[in-house]
XYZ file of C-alpha atoms in Angstrom:
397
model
C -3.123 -9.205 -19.785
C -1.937 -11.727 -21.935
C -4.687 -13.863 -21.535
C -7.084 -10.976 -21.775
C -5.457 -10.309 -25.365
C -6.102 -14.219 -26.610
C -9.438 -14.257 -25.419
C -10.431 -10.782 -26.269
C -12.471 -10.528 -23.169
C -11.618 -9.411 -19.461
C -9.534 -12.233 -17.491
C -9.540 -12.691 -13.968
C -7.588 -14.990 -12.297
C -7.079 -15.495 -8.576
C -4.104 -17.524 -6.709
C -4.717 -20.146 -4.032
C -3.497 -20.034 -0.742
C -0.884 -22.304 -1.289
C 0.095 -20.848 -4.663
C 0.155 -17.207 -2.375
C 2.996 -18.538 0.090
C 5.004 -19.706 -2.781
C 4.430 -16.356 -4.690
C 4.023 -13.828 -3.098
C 6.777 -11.117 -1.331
C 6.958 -12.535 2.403
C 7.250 -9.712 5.366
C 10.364 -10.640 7.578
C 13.033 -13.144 8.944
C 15.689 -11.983 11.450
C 17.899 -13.760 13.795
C 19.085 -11.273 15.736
C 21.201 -11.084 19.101
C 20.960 -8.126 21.403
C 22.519 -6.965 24.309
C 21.480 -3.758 26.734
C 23.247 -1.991 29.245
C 21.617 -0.225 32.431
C 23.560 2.156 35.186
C 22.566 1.861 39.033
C 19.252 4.103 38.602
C 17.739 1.704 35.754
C 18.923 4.405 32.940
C 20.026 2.672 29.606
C 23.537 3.113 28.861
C 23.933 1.386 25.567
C 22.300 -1.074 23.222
C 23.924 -3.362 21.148
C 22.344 -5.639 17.620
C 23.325 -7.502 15.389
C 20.891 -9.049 12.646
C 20.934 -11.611 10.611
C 18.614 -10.383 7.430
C 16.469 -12.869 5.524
C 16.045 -11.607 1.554
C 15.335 -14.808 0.017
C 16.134 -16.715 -2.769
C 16.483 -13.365 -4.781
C 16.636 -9.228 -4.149
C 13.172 -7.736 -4.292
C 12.024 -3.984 -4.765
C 13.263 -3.176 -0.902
C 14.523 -5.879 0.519
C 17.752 -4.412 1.211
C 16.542 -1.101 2.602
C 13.675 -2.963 4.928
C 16.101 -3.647 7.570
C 18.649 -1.472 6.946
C 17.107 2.264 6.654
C 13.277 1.261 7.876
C 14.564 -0.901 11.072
C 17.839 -0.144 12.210
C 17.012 3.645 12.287
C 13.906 3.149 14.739
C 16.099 0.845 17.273
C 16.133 3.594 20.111
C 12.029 3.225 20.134
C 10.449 5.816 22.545
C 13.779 5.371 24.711
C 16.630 7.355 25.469
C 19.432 5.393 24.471
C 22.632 7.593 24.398
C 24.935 4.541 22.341
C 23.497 2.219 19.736
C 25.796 -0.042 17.559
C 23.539 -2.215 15.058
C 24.925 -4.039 12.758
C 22.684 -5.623 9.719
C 23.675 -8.922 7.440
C 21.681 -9.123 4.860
C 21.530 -12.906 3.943
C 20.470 -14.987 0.400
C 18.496 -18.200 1.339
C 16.717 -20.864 -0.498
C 13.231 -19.456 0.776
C 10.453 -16.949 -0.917
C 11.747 -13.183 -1.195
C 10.607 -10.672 0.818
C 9.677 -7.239 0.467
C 7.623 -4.250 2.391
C 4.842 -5.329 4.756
C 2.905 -3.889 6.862
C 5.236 -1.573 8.385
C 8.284 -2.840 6.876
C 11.087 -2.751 8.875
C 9.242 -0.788 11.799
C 7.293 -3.689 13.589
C 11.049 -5.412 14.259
C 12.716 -2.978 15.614
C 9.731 -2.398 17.589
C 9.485 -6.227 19.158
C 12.984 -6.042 19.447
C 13.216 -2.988 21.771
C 10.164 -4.027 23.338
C 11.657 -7.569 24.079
C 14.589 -6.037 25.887
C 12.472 -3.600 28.287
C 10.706 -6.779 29.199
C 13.480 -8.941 30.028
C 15.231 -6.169 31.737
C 12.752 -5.630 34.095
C 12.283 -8.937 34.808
C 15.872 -9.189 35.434
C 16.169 -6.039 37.167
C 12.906 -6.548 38.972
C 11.484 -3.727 38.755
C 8.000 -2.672 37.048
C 7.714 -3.016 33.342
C 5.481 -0.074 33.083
C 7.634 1.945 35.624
C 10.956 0.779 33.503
C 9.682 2.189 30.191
C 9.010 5.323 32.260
C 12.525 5.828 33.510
C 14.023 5.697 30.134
C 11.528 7.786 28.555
C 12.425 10.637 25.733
C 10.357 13.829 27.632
C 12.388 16.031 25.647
C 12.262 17.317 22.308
C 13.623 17.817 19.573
C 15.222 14.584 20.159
C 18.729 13.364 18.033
C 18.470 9.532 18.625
C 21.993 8.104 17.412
C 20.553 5.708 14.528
C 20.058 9.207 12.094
C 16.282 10.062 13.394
C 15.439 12.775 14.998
C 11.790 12.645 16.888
C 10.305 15.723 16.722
C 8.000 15.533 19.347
C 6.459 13.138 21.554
C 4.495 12.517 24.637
C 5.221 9.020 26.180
C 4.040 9.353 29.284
C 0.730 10.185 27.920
C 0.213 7.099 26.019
C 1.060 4.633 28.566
C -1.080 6.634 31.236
C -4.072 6.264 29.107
C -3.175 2.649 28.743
C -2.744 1.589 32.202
C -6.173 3.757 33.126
C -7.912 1.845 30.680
C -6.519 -1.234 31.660
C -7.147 -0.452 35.494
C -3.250 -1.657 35.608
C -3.088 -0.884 39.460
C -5.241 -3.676 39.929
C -3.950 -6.093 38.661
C -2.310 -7.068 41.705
C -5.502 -7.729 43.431
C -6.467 -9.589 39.525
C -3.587 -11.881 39.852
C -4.275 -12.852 43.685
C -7.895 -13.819 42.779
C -6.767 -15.561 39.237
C -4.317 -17.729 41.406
C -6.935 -18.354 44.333
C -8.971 -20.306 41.166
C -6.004 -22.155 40.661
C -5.622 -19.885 36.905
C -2.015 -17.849 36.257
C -2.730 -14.043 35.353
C -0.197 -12.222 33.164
C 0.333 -8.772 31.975
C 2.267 -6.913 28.758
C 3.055 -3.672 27.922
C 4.603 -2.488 24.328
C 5.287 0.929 24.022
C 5.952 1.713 20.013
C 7.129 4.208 17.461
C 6.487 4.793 14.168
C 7.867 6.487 11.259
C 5.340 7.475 8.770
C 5.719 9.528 5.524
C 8.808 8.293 4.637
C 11.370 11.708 3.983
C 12.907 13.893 2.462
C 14.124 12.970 -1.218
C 17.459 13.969 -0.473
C 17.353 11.223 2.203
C 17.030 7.963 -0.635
C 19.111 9.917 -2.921
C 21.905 9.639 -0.409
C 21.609 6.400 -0.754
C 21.183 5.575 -4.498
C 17.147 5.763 -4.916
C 15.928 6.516 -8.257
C 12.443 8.063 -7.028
C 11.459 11.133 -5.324
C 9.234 11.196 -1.626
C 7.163 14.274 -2.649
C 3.445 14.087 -2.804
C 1.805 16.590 -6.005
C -1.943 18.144 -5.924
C -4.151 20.408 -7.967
C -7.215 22.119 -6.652
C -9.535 22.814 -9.214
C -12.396 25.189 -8.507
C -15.228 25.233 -11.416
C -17.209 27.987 -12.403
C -19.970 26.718 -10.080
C -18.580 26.589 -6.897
C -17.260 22.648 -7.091
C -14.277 21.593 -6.622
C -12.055 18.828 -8.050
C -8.709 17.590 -5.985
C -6.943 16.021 -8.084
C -3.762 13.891 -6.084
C -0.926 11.137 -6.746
C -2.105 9.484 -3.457
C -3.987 6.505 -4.584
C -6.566 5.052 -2.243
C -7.392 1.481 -2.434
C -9.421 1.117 0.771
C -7.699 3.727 2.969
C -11.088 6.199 2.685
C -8.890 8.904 1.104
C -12.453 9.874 -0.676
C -13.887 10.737 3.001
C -10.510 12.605 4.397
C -9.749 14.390 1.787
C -12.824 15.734 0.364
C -13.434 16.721 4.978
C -10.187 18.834 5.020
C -11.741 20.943 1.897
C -15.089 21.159 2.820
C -13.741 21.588 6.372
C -11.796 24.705 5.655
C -14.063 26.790 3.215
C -17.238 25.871 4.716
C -19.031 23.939 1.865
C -21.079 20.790 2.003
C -18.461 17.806 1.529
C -20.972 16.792 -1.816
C -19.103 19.938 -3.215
C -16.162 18.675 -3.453
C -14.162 15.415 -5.613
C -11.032 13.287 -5.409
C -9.802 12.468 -8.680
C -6.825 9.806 -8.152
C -5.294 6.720 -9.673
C -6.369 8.506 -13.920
C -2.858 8.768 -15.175
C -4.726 10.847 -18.365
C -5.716 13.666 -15.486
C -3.239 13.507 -12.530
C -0.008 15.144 -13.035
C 3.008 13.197 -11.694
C 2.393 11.497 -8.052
C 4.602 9.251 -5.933
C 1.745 7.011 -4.239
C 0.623 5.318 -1.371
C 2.416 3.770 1.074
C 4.578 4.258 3.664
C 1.398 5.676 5.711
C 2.012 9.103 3.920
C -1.112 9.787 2.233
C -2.196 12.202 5.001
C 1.168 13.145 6.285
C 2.083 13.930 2.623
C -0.584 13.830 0.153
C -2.779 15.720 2.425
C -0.315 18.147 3.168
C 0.370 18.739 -0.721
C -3.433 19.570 -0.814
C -3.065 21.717 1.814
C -0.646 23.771 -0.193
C -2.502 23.528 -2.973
C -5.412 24.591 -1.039
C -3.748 27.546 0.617
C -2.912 29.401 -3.119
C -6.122 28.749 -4.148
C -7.602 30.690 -0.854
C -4.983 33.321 -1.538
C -6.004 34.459 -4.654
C -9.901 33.737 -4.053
C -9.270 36.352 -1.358
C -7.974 38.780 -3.680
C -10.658 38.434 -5.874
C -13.528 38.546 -2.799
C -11.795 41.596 -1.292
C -11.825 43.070 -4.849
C -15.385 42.463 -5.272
C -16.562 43.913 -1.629
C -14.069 46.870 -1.730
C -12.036 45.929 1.162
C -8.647 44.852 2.256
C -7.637 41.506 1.682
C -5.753 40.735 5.075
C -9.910 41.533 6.458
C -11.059 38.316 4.504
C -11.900 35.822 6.216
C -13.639 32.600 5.043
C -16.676 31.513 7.106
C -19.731 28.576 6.224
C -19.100 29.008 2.458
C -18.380 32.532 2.540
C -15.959 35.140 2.244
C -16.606 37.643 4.526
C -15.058 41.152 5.443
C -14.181 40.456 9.260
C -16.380 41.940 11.722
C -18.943 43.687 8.950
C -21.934 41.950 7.653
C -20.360 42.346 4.317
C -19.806 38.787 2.174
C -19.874 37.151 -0.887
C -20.645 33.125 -1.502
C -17.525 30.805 -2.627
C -19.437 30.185 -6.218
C -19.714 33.954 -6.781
C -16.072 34.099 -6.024
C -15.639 31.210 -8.124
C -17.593 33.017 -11.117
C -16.149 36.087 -10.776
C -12.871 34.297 -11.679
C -14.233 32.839 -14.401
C -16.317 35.634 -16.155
C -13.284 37.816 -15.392
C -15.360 41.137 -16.138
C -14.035 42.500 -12.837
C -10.605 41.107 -11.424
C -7.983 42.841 -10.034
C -5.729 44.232 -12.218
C -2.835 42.230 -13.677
C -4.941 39.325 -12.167
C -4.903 35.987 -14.800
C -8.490 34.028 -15.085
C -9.279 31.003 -13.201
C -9.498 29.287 -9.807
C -6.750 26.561 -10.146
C -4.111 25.968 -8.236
C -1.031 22.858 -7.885
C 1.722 21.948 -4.804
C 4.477 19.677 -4.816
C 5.258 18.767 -0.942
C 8.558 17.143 0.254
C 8.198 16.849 3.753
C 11.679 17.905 5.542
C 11.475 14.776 7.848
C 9.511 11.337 8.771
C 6.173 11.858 11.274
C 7.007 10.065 14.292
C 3.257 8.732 15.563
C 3.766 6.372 19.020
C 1.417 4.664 21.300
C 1.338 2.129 24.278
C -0.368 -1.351 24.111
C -1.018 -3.624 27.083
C -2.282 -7.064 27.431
C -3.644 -8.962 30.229
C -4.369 -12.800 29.646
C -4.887 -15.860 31.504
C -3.652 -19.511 31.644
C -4.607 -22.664 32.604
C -2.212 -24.422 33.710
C -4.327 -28.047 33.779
C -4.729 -27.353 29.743
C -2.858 -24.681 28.699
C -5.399 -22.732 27.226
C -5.153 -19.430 27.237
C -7.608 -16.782 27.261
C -7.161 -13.113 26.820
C -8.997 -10.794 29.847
C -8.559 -7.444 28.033
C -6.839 -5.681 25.591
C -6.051 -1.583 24.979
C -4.264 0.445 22.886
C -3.659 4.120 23.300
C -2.221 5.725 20.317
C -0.795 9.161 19.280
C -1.336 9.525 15.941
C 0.040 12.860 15.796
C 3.465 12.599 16.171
C-alpha cells in the first residue's frame, strides 16, 4: 500500500520461497509424550499427554488457543476414552511463529491418537482395524471428557467402506506374494475426527475472545424474480459461488442463473465473521438458510393471498407456489412483484421481499472418516512405493 501510494500505480509484490519460511506463520511443533491404558478385553481405560507447545519467537493471532482449545479438546478421536489428563506447555523459542493451519490444532491430536492405536495393537497384537473397532463411540450423544460432545457419528461405517475399498481381507494373501518377490508389504489405517464450525460465542468468550462465531445473511428478492444473497462468508477458492447459489435455486425451484452471491463488499454486506474454521457451510450456509426460510414465509403469505387459499396449503414446487394437491399456482417473480407493486398484500403486510439471519451454531460439527494405506518396500534400496490409497469420509457429522 505504501508503495502503491509513492508510485501512484497498483504494486504487486511477491515473496520467495526462502523469504516465505522466514515470514510467514508456520503450522505446528510439539514434543509430546503419551501414555494409554487398556483392560483385559482391549477397552481403553485412560489416556495420558503431555505437550510441549512450539509458539515461536513471538505470540501470534492463535497461537495459544491452537493447541490448547483446537487440540487438546479432540484427544479422545472417534474413541471411547472414559479418563483423559492432557496437559499443554506452551513454549517461546528462537524459531518463526506459528499460527492456524490447515486444521489447526485438529491434525495433532489426530496423529497423536492415531499413533497410539497403532502401537497398541502392535503391542497387544491384535488387528489395527479390529482395535479401532473395539474402542469405538456407537453411541450418541457422546460427552468425551476434554469438553466436546459428538453429536453423532457412525465409525463403523467409515472404516467398513475403507477396508472394502481397500480389499483389506486380502492383504494377507498381498503380503505372502509381496514377500515371495523378495518386497515387504505394509498396511495403515487412521481413523479421524474433525471439528468444523468452530462454536458457540459464548464458548471464546469464556475464555477472553473479543469476536463473535455467528455467521449473518440477507436474501434479497428483486422485483423480477432474482435473487441476491448477500453473506460474511468470504470465498477465496472454496466455490461458495456454486454451493450457495445450489441450496437457493435448490429449494425454490429456479434456474441457479437466478440467483447471486454478493460477499467480501464491506459497502453492501452487513457485519460477517468469515471464513475459516471450515464453517462456511456449517455456518454461513446455515445463516442463509434462515434467511431463506423468512423470506419463504412471508412469500407464502403473499402467494396464498393472491390464490385465495390457506397458507399452511403452499407449497413451493419448480419455481412455483402452488396450492397443494390443486392445479392452482402462481410463478416466484409474480410473487416477487406482487410484493413489490403492493396493490394487493395482505393486510398489515409491509412491502418487499427481503429478509436477514444471524446464526450461532449451539455446538462444533463433528465430520470423521477412515484412511488406509497400503505400500511397499524394497528392502535392496529402500524405495518405497505406494500400492493404493482410500479415504472414506463422513462429511456430515
Amino acid at each position: 500500500l505504501w508503495a502503491s501510494k509513492k508510485a501512484g500505480r497498483p504494486v504487486k509484490w511477491t515473496g520467495d520461497r526462502t523469504e516465505a519460511f522466514l515470514t510467514d506463520a508456520h503450522g505446528r511443533d510439539h514434543v509430546t509424550h503419551a501414555e494409554m491404558a487398556f483392560d483385559a478385553n482391549n477397552k481403553i481405560t485412560g489416556l495420558k499427554v503431555k505437550t510441549y507447545a512450539n509458539f515461536g519467537a513471538y505470540m501470534s493471532l492463535f497461537s495459544s488457543s491452537v493447541p490448547t482449545y483446537l487440540y487438546a479438546t479432540l484427544l479422545s478421536g472417534q474413541y471411547n476414552i472414559p479418563a483423559i489428563h492432557a496437559e499443554v506447555v506452551g513454549m517461546y523459542t528462537n524459531t518463526t511463529p506459528v499460527d492456524a493451519y490447515r486444521g489447526a490444532g485438529r491434525p495433532e491430536a489426530s496423529y497423536l491418537i492415531e499413533r497410539l492405536m497403532e502401537t497398541a495393537a502392535r503391542q497387544l497384537k491384535v488387528d489395527p482395524a479390529q482395535l479401532r473397532r473395539t474402542n469405538f463411540i456407537t453411541q450418541f450423544p457422546h460427552q468425551t471428557p476434554v469438553i466436546m460432545a459428538y453429536d453423532t457419528g457412525d465409525f463403523n461405517a467409515s472404516l467398513d467402506a475403507a477396508m472394502k475399498a481397500i480389499d483389506y481381507a486380502g492383504f494377507a494373501a498381498r503380503k505372502a506374494k509381496a514377500k515371495a518377490d523378495g518386497k515387504l508389504r505394509g498396511i495403515g489405517v487412521s481413523c479421524y475426527i474433525e471439528a468444523c464450525g468452530i462454536a458457540p460465542s459464548k464458548a471464546v468468550g469464556s475464555l477472553g475472545a473479543g469476536v463473535g462465531l455467528w455467521e449473518s445473511a440477507e436474501v434479497r428478492v428483486n422485483p423480477v424474480g432474482t435473487i441476491e444473497i448477500l453473506t460474511g462468508s468470504h470465498s477465496h477458492g472454496q466455490g461458495h459461488e456454486t454451493t450457495f447459489c445450489q441450496l437457493v435455486a435448490d429449494r425454490l425451484g429456479v434456474p441457479i442463473s437466478q440467483v447471486s452471491i454478493v460477499h467480501g463488499d464491506t459497502d453492501k454486506v452487513q457485519f460477517g465473521m468469515g471464513t475459516y474454521g471450515s464453517r462456511s457451510a456449517a455456518v454461513g450456509l446455515t445463516a442463509i438458510l434462515k434467511a431463506m426460510e423468512k423470506m419463504e414465509s412471508k412469500a407464502k403469505k403473499i402467494a396464498a393471498h393472491a390464490l385465495e387459499a390457506s397458507e399452511g396449503d403452499i407449497v413451493i414446487e419448480n419455481g412455483e407456489f402452488k396450492v397443494a394437491g390443486t392445479d392452482k399456482a402462481i410463478a416466484f417473480p409474480m410473487v416477487a412483484l406482487a410484493a413489490y407493486t403492493a396493490h394487493n398484500l395482505p393486510d398489515g403486510m409491509e412491502p418487499g421481499l427481503k429478509e436477514s439471519a444471524f446464526y450461532d451454531p449451539s455446538n462444533f460439527t463433528f465430520p470423521a472418516g477412515a484412511y488406509i494405506c497400503e505400500l511397499e518396500v524394497d528392502p535392496g534400496t529402500g524405495k518405497t512405493s505406494f500400492v493404493n490409497f482410500v479415504a472414506a469420509d463422513d462429511s456430515a457429522g
